[in-house]
C-alpha positions as a LaTeX table, in Angstrom:
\begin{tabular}{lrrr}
\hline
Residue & $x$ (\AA) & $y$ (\AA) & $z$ (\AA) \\
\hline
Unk1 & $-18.26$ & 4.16 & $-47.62$ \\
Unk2 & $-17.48$ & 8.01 & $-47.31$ \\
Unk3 & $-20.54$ & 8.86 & $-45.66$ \\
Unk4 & $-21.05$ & 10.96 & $-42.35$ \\
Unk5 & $-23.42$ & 11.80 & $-40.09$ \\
Unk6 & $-23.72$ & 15.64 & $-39.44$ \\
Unk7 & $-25.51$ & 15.08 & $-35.71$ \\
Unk8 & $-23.03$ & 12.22 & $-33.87$ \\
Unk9 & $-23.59$ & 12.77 & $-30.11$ \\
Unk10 & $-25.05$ & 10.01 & $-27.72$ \\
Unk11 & $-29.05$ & 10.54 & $-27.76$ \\
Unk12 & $-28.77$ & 9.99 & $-32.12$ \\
Unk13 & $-26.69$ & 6.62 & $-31.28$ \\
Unk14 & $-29.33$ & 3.79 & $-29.41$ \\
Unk15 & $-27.66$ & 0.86 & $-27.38$ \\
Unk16 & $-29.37$ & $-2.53$ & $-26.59$ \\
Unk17 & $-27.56$ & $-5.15$ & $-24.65$ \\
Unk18 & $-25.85$ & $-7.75$ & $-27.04$ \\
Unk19 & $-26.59$ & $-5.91$ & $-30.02$ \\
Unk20 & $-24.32$ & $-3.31$ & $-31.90$ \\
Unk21 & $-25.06$ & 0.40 & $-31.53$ \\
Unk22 & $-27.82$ & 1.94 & $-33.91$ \\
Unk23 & $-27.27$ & 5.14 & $-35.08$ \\
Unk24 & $-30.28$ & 7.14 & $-36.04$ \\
Unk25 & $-31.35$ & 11.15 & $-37.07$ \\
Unk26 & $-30.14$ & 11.31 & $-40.62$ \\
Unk27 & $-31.36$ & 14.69 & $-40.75$ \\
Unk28 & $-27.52$ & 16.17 & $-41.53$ \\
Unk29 & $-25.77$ & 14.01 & $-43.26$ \\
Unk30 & $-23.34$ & 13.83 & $-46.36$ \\
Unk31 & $-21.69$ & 11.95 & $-48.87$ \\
Unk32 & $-17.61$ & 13.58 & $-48.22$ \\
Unk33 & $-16.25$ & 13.71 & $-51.78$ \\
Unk34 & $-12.67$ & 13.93 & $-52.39$ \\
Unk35 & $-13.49$ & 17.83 & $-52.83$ \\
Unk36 & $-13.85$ & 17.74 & $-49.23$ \\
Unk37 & $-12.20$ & 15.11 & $-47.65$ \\
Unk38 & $-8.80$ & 16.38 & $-49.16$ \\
Unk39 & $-8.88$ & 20.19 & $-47.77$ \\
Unk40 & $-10.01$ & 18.96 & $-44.67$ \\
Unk41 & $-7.51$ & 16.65 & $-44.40$ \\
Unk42 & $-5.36$ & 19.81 & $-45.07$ \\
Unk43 & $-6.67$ & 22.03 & $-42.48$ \\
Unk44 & $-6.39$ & 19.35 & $-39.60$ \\
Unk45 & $-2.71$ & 18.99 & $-40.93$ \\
Unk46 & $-2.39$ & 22.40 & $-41.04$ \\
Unk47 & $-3.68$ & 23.03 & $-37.37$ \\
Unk48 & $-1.05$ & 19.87 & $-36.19$ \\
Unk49 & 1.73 & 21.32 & $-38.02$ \\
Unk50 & 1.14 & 25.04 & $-37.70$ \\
Unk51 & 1.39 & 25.31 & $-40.84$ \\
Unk52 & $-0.50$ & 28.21 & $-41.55$ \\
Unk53 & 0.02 & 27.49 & $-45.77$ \\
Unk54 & $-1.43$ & 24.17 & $-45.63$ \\
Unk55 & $-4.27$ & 25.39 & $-43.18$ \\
Unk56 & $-5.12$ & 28.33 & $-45.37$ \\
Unk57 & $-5.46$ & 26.70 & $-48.58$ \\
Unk58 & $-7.67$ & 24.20 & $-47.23$ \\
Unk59 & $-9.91$ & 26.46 & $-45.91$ \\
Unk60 & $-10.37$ & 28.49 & $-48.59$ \\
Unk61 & $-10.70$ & 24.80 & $-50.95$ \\
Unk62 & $-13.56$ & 24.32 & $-48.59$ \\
Unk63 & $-15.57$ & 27.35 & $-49.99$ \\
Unk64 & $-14.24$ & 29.96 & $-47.14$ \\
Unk65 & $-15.13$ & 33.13 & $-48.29$ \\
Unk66 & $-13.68$ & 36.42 & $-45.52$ \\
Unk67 & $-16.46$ & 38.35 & $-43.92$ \\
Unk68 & $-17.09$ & 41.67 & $-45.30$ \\
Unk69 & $-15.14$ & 44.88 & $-43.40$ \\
Unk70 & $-18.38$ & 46.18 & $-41.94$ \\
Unk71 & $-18.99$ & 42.61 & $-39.74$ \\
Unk72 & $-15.83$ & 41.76 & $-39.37$ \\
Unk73 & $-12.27$ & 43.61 & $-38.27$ \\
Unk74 & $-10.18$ & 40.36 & $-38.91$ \\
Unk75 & $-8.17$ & 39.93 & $-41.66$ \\
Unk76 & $-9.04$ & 36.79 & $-43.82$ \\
Unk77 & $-6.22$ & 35.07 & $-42.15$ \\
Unk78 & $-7.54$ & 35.86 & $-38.74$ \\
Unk79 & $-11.06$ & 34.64 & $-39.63$ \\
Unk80 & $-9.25$ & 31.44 & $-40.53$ \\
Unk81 & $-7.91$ & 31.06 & $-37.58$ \\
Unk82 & $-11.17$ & 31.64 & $-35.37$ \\
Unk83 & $-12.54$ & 28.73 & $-37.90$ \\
Unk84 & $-10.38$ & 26.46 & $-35.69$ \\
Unk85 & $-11.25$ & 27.27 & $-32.55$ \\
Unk86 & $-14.94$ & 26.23 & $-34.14$ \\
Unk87 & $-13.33$ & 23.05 & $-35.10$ \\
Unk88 & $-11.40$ & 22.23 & $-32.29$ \\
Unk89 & $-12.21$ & 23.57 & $-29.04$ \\
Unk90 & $-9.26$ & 23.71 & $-26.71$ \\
Unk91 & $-10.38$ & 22.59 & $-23.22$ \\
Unk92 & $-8.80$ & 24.24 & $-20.47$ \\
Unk93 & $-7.92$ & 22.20 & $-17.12$ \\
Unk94 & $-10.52$ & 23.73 & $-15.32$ \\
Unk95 & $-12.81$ & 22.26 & $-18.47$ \\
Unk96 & $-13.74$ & 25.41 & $-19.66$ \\
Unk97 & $-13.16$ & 26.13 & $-23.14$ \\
Unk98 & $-10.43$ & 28.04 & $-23.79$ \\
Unk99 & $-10.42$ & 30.73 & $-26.24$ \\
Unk100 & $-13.98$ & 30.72 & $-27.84$ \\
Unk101 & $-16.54$ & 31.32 & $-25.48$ \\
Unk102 & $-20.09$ & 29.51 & $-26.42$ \\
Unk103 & $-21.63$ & 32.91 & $-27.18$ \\
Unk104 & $-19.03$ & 33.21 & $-29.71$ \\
Unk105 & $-19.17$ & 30.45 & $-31.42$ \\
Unk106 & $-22.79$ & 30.75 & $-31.95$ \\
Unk107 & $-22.15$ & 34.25 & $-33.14$ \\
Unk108 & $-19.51$ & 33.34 & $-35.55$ \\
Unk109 & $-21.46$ & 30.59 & $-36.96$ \\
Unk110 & $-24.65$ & 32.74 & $-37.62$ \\
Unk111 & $-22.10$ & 35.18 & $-39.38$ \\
Unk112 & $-20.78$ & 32.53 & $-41.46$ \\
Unk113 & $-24.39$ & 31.67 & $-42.70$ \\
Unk114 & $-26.34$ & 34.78 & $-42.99$ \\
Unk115 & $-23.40$ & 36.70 & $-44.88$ \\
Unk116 & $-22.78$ & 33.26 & $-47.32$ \\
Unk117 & $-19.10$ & 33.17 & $-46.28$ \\
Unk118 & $-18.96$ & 29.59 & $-45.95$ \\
Unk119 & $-19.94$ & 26.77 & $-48.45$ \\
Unk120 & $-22.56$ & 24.17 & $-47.45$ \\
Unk121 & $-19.40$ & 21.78 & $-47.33$ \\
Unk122 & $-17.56$ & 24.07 & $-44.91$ \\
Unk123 & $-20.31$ & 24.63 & $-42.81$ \\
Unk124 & $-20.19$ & 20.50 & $-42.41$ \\
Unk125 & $-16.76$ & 20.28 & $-42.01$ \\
Unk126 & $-17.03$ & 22.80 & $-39.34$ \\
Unk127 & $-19.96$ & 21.11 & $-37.41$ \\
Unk128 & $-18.74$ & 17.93 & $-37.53$ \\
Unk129 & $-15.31$ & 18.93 & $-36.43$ \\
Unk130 & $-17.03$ & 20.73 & $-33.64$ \\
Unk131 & $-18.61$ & 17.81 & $-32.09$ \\
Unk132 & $-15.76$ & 15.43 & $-32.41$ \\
Unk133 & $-13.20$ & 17.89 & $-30.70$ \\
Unk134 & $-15.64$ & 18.21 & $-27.86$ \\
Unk135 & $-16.47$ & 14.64 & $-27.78$ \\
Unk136 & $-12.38$ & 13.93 & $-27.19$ \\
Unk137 & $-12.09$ & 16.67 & $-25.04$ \\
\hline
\end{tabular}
């Protein structure tokens, strides 16, 4: 029941005529407990609301841990807030992201793994996030 798939675009979801879509490529998936459905829940209301209490808290429930001074000038809150441009890319009318540039994004995510500043569950959040902002975008 509170399972998601960590890879949702269209080539991991098969269609046949008459028959209900397949999805396949379980390779990144996970069970969302209550540990994470709840902060997440409390970031996205955070980001609606802009309220930056509510957004902080459940980032750092999700296992967000700042980057160190030497790879990163931001303050915590700062890095916090370039976690939801990862999460929710703003398109531009021109359909260019705003904000975030792709380089960027890769950059910040490599940071967030190689320096262990982001739990396993945040590191999901933050993919899946990613791909269903740019799906609605």
């Amino acid at each position: 029941d509170r399972f998601a798939h960590g890879d949702p675009h269209p080539a991991n979801i098969l269609y046949r005529t008459g028959h209900p879509p397949v999805i396949i490529d379980f390779g990144l998936c996970m069970e969302l407990r209550d540990e994470v459905i709840h902060p997440w829940c409390q970031v996205v209301y955070g980001m609606s609301q802009l309220d930056h209490d509510a957004l902080f808290s459940g980032f750092r429930c999700l296992g967000f841990r700042p980057l160190p001074p030497h790879v990163s000038d931001k303050s915590e809150e700062g890095q916090m807030i370039d976690l939801c441009q990862l999460m929710f890319p703003r398109q531009d009318p021109g359909n260019r992201t705003a904000g975030f540039e792709d380089v960027d994004r890769r950059k910040l995510m490599r940071r967030l793994h190689e320096h262990g500043t982001a739990s396993p569950d945040l590191l999901f959040v933050l993919r899946i996030s990613n791909y269903l902002g740019n799906l609605c975008a």
